[in-house]
Amino acid sequence: TEKRGKKVSLFVPARGEGLRVMNLCLANAQERLLNTAGKETRTHSVLKELAGLLGLKDVPNRIESYDISHTAGAGKVAGMVVFLKGKPAKSEYRRFMVQNVYGEDDTAALAEVIARRFAEYEKQKETGKGFGELPDLILLDGGKGQLSAVVAVMESRGVSVPVFGMVKDSRHHT
């Protein structure tokens, strides 16, 4: 009444079509609330489980993942995908053209890309956004070789972020 400037009356139907519509609205609102809350809870549970599996102290908020792609050594690019609070942050995805590695040396290409990524971090860290934000976890497509190369680059830059490699089995499952 105060906001409208006129008297406001509320009508709560007790029977008939009005009651049926009101109950339908209530059921829809409850279902929407459960779905929304359920997704958030599931996402947090998965991140918590991931943190436990990897031995992380905290649930990762920003996860960056890197992969190298090329056609028989030519046209080499790296892709970076970002997840914020367990959800894809597509506006943060980046593609890097590999500039100084020739042939099929994915390990060196990954090291170059990580070096460039953290060079940008140094330039932008005051902003705390995009490349200016350190990830809580880095996932690499690769095994011990790629992992060692990336860790060496990060150590040389004084960056401390947990890094894990992902390898595939014979059925191409990670």
XYZ file of N, CA and C in Angstrom, residues 12-159:
444
model
N -6.480 -14.635 -1.673
C -5.949 -15.991 -1.620
C -7.113 -16.932 -1.902
N -7.100 -17.555 -3.088
C -8.220 -18.427 -3.435
C -8.279 -19.665 -2.539
N -9.486 -20.055 -2.188
C -9.676 -21.223 -1.323
C -10.181 -22.431 -2.093
N -10.725 -22.202 -3.285
C -11.246 -23.327 -4.072
C -11.356 -22.905 -5.535
N -11.625 -23.878 -6.367
C -11.883 -23.608 -7.773
C -10.619 -23.400 -8.606
N -10.811 -22.749 -9.758
C -9.740 -22.532 -10.733
C -8.608 -21.694 -10.148
N -8.912 -20.688 -9.367
C -7.887 -19.841 -8.751
C -6.953 -20.643 -7.850
N -7.528 -21.544 -7.055
C -6.722 -22.396 -6.172
C -5.848 -23.330 -6.999
N -6.386 -23.876 -8.085
C -5.616 -24.783 -8.942
C -4.418 -24.048 -9.565
N -4.623 -22.845 -10.049
C -3.547 -22.049 -10.655
C -2.500 -21.691 -9.599
N -2.945 -21.302 -8.410
C -2.019 -20.949 -7.349
C -1.158 -22.168 -6.956
N -1.756 -23.318 -6.847
C -1.009 -24.534 -6.501
C -0.015 -24.915 -7.601
N -0.393 -24.717 -8.847
C 0.507 -24.987 -9.960
C 1.714 -24.044 -9.912
N 1.468 -22.768 -9.637
C 2.565 -21.792 -9.515
C 3.492 -22.159 -8.364
N 2.930 -22.565 -7.255
C 3.722 -22.955 -6.096
C 4.584 -24.182 -6.414
N 4.015 -25.173 -7.085
C 4.764 -26.381 -7.457
C 5.903 -26.035 -8.415
N 5.646 -25.160 -9.403
C 6.691 -24.740 -10.344
C 7.822 -24.006 -9.627
N 7.471 -23.131 -8.702
C 8.483 -22.377 -7.961
C 9.340 -23.321 -7.104
N 8.704 -24.300 -6.463
C 9.444 -25.256 -5.635
C 10.388 -26.100 -6.489
N 9.921 -26.548 -7.642
C 10.759 -27.366 -8.529
C 11.965 -26.558 -9.026
N 11.726 -25.320 -9.387
C 12.811 -24.457 -9.858
C 13.859 -24.246 -8.770
N 13.392 -24.008 -7.561
C 14.298 -23.811 -6.431
C 15.124 -25.067 -6.166
N 14.495 -26.227 -6.193
C 15.212 -27.491 -5.974
C 16.247 -27.739 -7.064
N 15.885 -27.481 -8.322
C 16.833 -27.687 -9.422
C 18.030 -26.753 -9.310
N 17.776 -25.505 -9.013
C 18.860 -24.531 -8.899
C 19.764 -24.873 -7.726
N 19.189 -25.129 -6.574
C 19.976 -25.467 -5.391
C 20.691 -26.791 -5.588
N 20.048 -27.733 -6.239
C 20.649 -29.045 -6.473
C 21.877 -28.965 -7.359
N 21.835 -28.145 -8.409
C 22.982 -27.999 -9.315
C 24.168 -27.404 -8.580
N 23.922 -26.378 -7.786
C 25.002 -25.738 -7.032
C 25.623 -26.725 -6.053
N 24.791 -27.496 -5.380
C 25.287 -28.468 -4.409
C 26.097 -29.554 -5.101
N 25.603 -30.063 -6.241
C 26.328 -31.107 -6.980
C 27.671 -30.588 -7.473
N 27.683 -29.382 -8.028
C 28.928 -28.797 -8.529
C 29.944 -28.652 -7.399
N 29.506 -28.142 -6.270
C 30.414 -27.977 -5.137
C 30.910 -29.340 -4.638
N 30.030 -30.330 -4.624
C 30.430 -31.674 -4.182
C 31.495 -32.259 -5.100
N 31.334 -32.068 -6.405
C 32.317 -32.579 -7.369
C 33.653 -31.876 -7.175
N 33.632 -30.563 -6.996
C 34.877 -29.821 -6.765
C 35.540 -30.255 -5.466
N 34.735 -30.520 -4.451
C 35.260 -30.979 -3.168
C 35.906 -32.358 -3.324
N 35.250 -33.221 -4.086
C 35.801 -34.556 -4.345
C 37.110 -34.454 -5.138
N 37.144 -33.576 -6.145
C 38.352 -33.360 -6.935
C 39.494 -32.889 -6.033
N 39.204 -31.928 -5.168
C 40.225 -31.426 -4.243
C 40.757 -32.557 -3.368
N 39.869 -33.421 -2.898
C 40.286 -34.556 -2.080
C 41.143 -35.537 -2.850
N 40.733 -35.851 -4.090
C 41.494 -36.795 -4.917
C 42.901 -36.279 -5.223
N 43.014 -34.976 -5.428
C 44.294 -34.387 -5.794
C 45.114 -33.923 -4.584
N 44.528 -34.049 -3.397
C 45.248 -33.645 -2.191
C 45.363 -32.140 -2.028
N 44.390 -31.404 -2.543
C 44.398 -29.943 -2.425
C 43.807 -29.530 -1.079
N 44.328 -28.467 -0.491
C 43.817 -27.978 0.793
C 42.427 -27.385 0.644
N 42.231 -26.651 -0.456
C 40.971 -25.937 -0.670
C 40.315 -26.392 -1.967
N 39.028 -26.160 -2.060
C 38.284 -26.426 -3.286
C 38.739 -25.409 -4.330
N 39.125 -25.869 -5.531
C 39.598 -24.918 -6.544
C 38.463 -24.061 -7.097
N 38.683 -22.761 -7.120
C 37.705 -21.837 -7.674
C 37.950 -21.625 -9.174
N 39.210 -21.376 -9.536
C 39.572 -21.155 -10.938
C 40.463 -22.303 -11.394
N 39.979 -23.048 -12.383
C 40.736 -24.156 -12.957
C 41.039 -23.809 -14.409
N 42.322 -23.918 -14.780
C 42.720 -23.723 -16.171
C 43.243 -25.046 -16.704
N 42.876 -25.348 -17.940
C 43.335 -26.585 -18.572
C 43.907 -26.254 -19.947
N 45.024 -26.926 -20.296
C 45.742 -26.625 -21.527
C 45.915 -27.885 -22.366
N 45.853 -27.699 -23.687
C 46.085 -28.794 -24.637
C 46.745 -28.205 -25.879
N 47.610 -28.999 -26.487
C 48.295 -28.601 -27.719
C 47.649 -29.348 -28.876
N 47.489 -28.638 -29.985
C 46.908 -29.255 -31.177
C 47.744 -28.865 -32.396
N 47.904 -29.824 -33.312
C 48.630 -29.532 -34.550
C 48.300 -30.611 -35.572
N 48.666 -30.333 -36.805
C 48.506 -31.301 -37.883
C 49.894 -31.719 -38.324
N 50.310 -32.896 -37.883
C 51.643 -33.433 -38.197
C 52.746 -32.410 -37.942
N 52.633 -31.689 -36.827
C 53.660 -30.732 -36.455
C 53.448 -29.336 -36.993
N 52.544 -29.154 -37.942
C 52.298 -27.835 -38.539
C 51.053 -27.199 -37.910
N 50.989 -25.888 -37.986
C 49.809 -25.179 -37.483
C 49.579 -25.418 -36.007
N 50.622 -25.355 -35.220
C 50.548 -25.696 -33.792
C 49.863 -24.582 -33.014
N 48.835 -24.950 -32.253
C 48.126 -24.022 -31.370
C 47.904 -24.692 -30.021
N 47.675 -23.861 -29.027
C 47.332 -24.363 -27.694
C 45.986 -23.774 -27.318
N 45.201 -24.567 -26.644
C 43.912 -24.097 -26.158
C 43.937 -24.044 -24.636
N 43.325 -23.007 -24.083
C 43.176 -22.879 -22.638
C 41.689 -22.756 -22.352
N 41.170 -23.653 -21.522
C 39.786 -23.529 -21.074
C 39.808 -23.212 -19.586
N 38.805 -22.481 -19.141
C 38.747 -22.020 -17.762
C 37.397 -22.402 -17.166
N 37.465 -22.902 -15.926
C 36.254 -23.172 -15.165
C 36.299 -22.311 -13.918
N 35.218 -21.582 -13.666
C 35.085 -20.780 -12.456
C 33.982 -21.387 -11.611
N 34.328 -21.760 -10.398
C 33.391 -22.414 -9.483
C 32.748 -23.637 -10.133
N 33.525 -24.341 -10.940
C 33.054 -25.585 -11.554
C 32.253 -25.430 -12.825
N 32.096 -24.202 -13.292
C 31.313 -23.968 -14.509
C 32.206 -23.376 -15.591
N 31.996 -23.784 -16.855
C 32.817 -23.237 -17.944
C 32.669 -21.719 -18.028
N 33.810 -21.037 -18.131
C 33.819 -19.580 -18.289
C 34.306 -19.307 -19.711
N 33.421 -19.458 -20.675
C 33.815 -19.399 -22.077
C 34.427 -18.063 -22.478
N 34.069 -17.005 -21.814
C 34.659 -15.705 -22.149
C 36.140 -15.648 -21.757
N 36.584 -16.590 -20.934
C 37.982 -16.633 -20.492
C 38.815 -17.625 -21.318
N 38.180 -18.389 -22.189
C 38.918 -19.344 -23.019
C 39.889 -18.569 -23.904
N 41.070 -19.159 -24.169
C 42.058 -18.508 -25.016
C 42.712 -19.526 -25.938
N 43.172 -19.012 -27.072
C 43.949 -19.822 -28.017
C 45.298 -19.139 -28.179
N 46.353 -19.916 -28.084
C 47.711 -19.400 -28.233
C 48.310 -19.983 -29.505
N 48.863 -19.153 -30.344
C 49.629 -19.631 -31.488
C 51.033 -19.953 -30.966
N 51.471 -21.180 -31.150
C 52.810 -21.560 -30.697
C 53.794 -20.950 -31.682
N 54.745 -20.147 -31.173
C 55.597 -19.349 -32.042
C 57.009 -19.892 -32.214
N 57.554 -20.525 -31.191
C 58.980 -20.847 -31.221
C 59.285 -22.343 -31.168
N 58.301 -23.180 -31.411
C 58.514 -24.631 -31.371
C 58.095 -25.190 -32.719
N 58.964 -25.993 -33.294
C 58.691 -26.568 -34.606
C 58.659 -28.084 -34.473
N 57.921 -28.732 -35.331
C 57.802 -30.183 -35.266
C 56.755 -30.594 -34.251
N 56.825 -31.830 -33.824
C 55.795 -32.397 -32.953
C 56.216 -32.428 -31.486
N 56.835 -31.378 -31.000
C 57.301 -31.319 -29.617
C 56.247 -30.637 -28.739
N 55.249 -31.416 -28.334
C 54.171 -30.874 -27.505
C 54.670 -30.378 -26.151
N 55.694 -31.028 -25.624
C 56.233 -30.642 -24.324
C 56.801 -29.223 -24.380
N 57.604 -28.937 -25.372
C 58.179 -27.599 -25.524
C 57.089 -26.574 -25.832
N 56.110 -26.963 -26.634
C 55.009 -26.052 -26.968
C 54.225 -25.681 -25.715
N 53.962 -26.661 -24.871
C 53.232 -26.407 -23.629
C 54.046 -25.497 -22.705
N 55.351 -25.735 -22.627
C 56.220 -24.885 -21.807
C 56.192 -23.442 -22.318
N 56.226 -23.261 -23.643
C 56.172 -21.911 -24.214
C 54.869 -21.217 -23.845
N 53.770 -21.932 -23.988
C 52.450 -21.345 -23.718
C 52.315 -20.964 -22.242
N 52.752 -21.841 -21.357
C 52.667 -21.546 -19.924
C 53.563 -20.355 -19.579
N 54.735 -20.276 -20.194
C 55.629 -19.134 -19.957
C 54.949 -17.839 -20.395
N 54.285 -17.863 -21.530
C 53.592 -16.667 -22.016
C 52.400 -16.319 -21.123
N 51.673 -17.342 -20.684
C 50.519 -17.107 -19.813
C 50.970 -16.407 -18.529
N 52.053 -16.873 -17.911
C 52.485 -16.283 -16.648
C 53.272 -14.992 -16.841
N 53.782 -14.748 -18.024
C 54.344 -13.432 -18.335
C 53.207 -12.404 -18.333
N 52.066 -12.799 -18.881
C 50.882 -11.924 -18.864
C 50.373 -11.724 -17.439
N 50.460 -12.772 -16.622
C 50.063 -12.637 -15.219
C 50.883 -11.535 -14.551
N 52.196 -11.534 -14.779
C 53.062 -10.525 -14.181
C 52.637 -9.118 -14.602
N 52.235 -8.965 -15.856
C 51.823 -7.647 -16.357
C 50.472 -7.213 -15.789
N 49.580 -8.180 -15.547
C 48.197 -7.844 -15.207
C 47.787 -8.169 -13.778
N 48.717 -8.631 -12.937
C 48.304 -9.128 -11.621
C 47.651 -8.068 -10.741
N 47.920 -6.814 -11.009
C 47.287 -5.748 -10.227
C 45.782 -5.697 -10.474
N 45.357 -6.128 -11.664
C 43.924 -6.081 -11.988
C 43.164 -7.200 -11.297
N 43.809 -8.349 -11.098
C 43.131 -9.492 -10.476
C 42.081 -10.133 -11.355
N 42.088 -9.805 -12.649
C 41.093 -10.348 -13.578
C 41.791 -10.991 -14.760
N 41.126 -11.963 -15.392
C 41.678 -12.628 -16.565
C 43.036 -13.217 -16.262
N 44.038 -12.869 -17.085
C 45.391 -13.369 -16.858
C 45.992 -12.807 -15.575
N 45.405 -11.771 -15.010
C 45.881 -11.196 -13.763
C 45.469 -11.987 -12.537
N 44.712 -13.050 -12.744
C 44.277 -13.918 -11.639
C 45.004 -15.249 -11.745
N 45.592 -15.681 -10.649
C 46.253 -16.992 -10.634
C 45.198 -18.085 -10.546
N 45.376 -19.169 -11.295
C 44.450 -20.292 -11.141
C 44.714 -21.021 -9.826
N 43.716 -21.717 -9.341
C 43.878 -22.550 -8.148
C 44.369 -23.943 -8.530
N 44.213 -24.281 -9.809
C 44.597 -25.600 -10.300
C 44.828 -25.511 -11.809
N 45.887 -26.190 -12.277
C 46.143 -26.288 -13.713
C 46.120 -27.756 -14.094
N 45.353 -28.073 -15.137
C 45.289 -29.428 -15.678
C 45.884 -29.411 -17.079
N 46.775 -30.348 -17.352
C 47.442 -30.426 -18.648
C 47.059 -31.705 -19.361
N 46.941 -31.638 -20.674
C 46.784 -32.856 -21.452
C 48.193 -33.390 -21.685
N 48.588 -34.366 -20.896
C 49.917 -34.933 -21.033
C 50.369 -35.606 -19.759
N 51.483 -36.273 -19.856
C 52.013 -37.041 -18.739
C 53.191 -36.358 -18.062
N 54.137 -37.202 -17.603
C 55.262 -36.711 -16.802
C 56.128 -35.698 -17.541
N 56.378 -35.902 -18.824
C 57.215 -34.974 -19.581
C 56.629 -33.584 -19.632
N 55.360 -33.487 -20.000
C 54.689 -32.188 -20.074
C 54.611 -31.551 -18.690
N 54.297 -32.374 -17.692
C 54.187 -31.882 -16.328
C 55.520 -31.300 -15.843
N 56.598 -32.020 -16.091
C 57.927 -31.559 -15.664
C 58.300 -30.243 -16.342
N 58.024 -30.131 -17.632
C 58.357 -28.911 -18.369
C 57.581 -27.711 -17.831
N 56.303 -27.899 -17.564
C 55.465 -26.808 -17.071
C 55.875 -26.414 -15.657
N 56.118 -27.396 -14.799
C 56.540 -27.090 -13.427
C 57.855 -26.312 -13.437
N 58.782 -26.686 -14.305
C 60.065 -25.972 -14.399
C 59.849 -24.513 -14.796
N 58.969 -24.266 -15.760
C 58.677 -22.889 -16.188
C 58.066 -22.107 -15.033
N 57.124 -22.717 -14.332
C 56.453 -22.020 -13.233
C 57.434 -21.722 -12.094
N 58.300 -22.680 -11.776
C 59.292 -22.454 -10.723
C 60.240 -21.323 -11.106
N 60.623 -21.271 -12.388
C 61.537 -20.209 -12.831
C 60.885 -18.830 -12.718
N 59.568 -18.777 -12.739
C 58.840 -17.509 -12.622
C 58.355 -17.255 -11.197
N 58.617 -18.185 -10.298
C 58.194 -18.011 -8.909
C 56.705 -18.188 -8.700
N 56.060 -18.961 -9.570
C 54.621 -19.189 -9.476
C 54.378 -20.550 -8.838
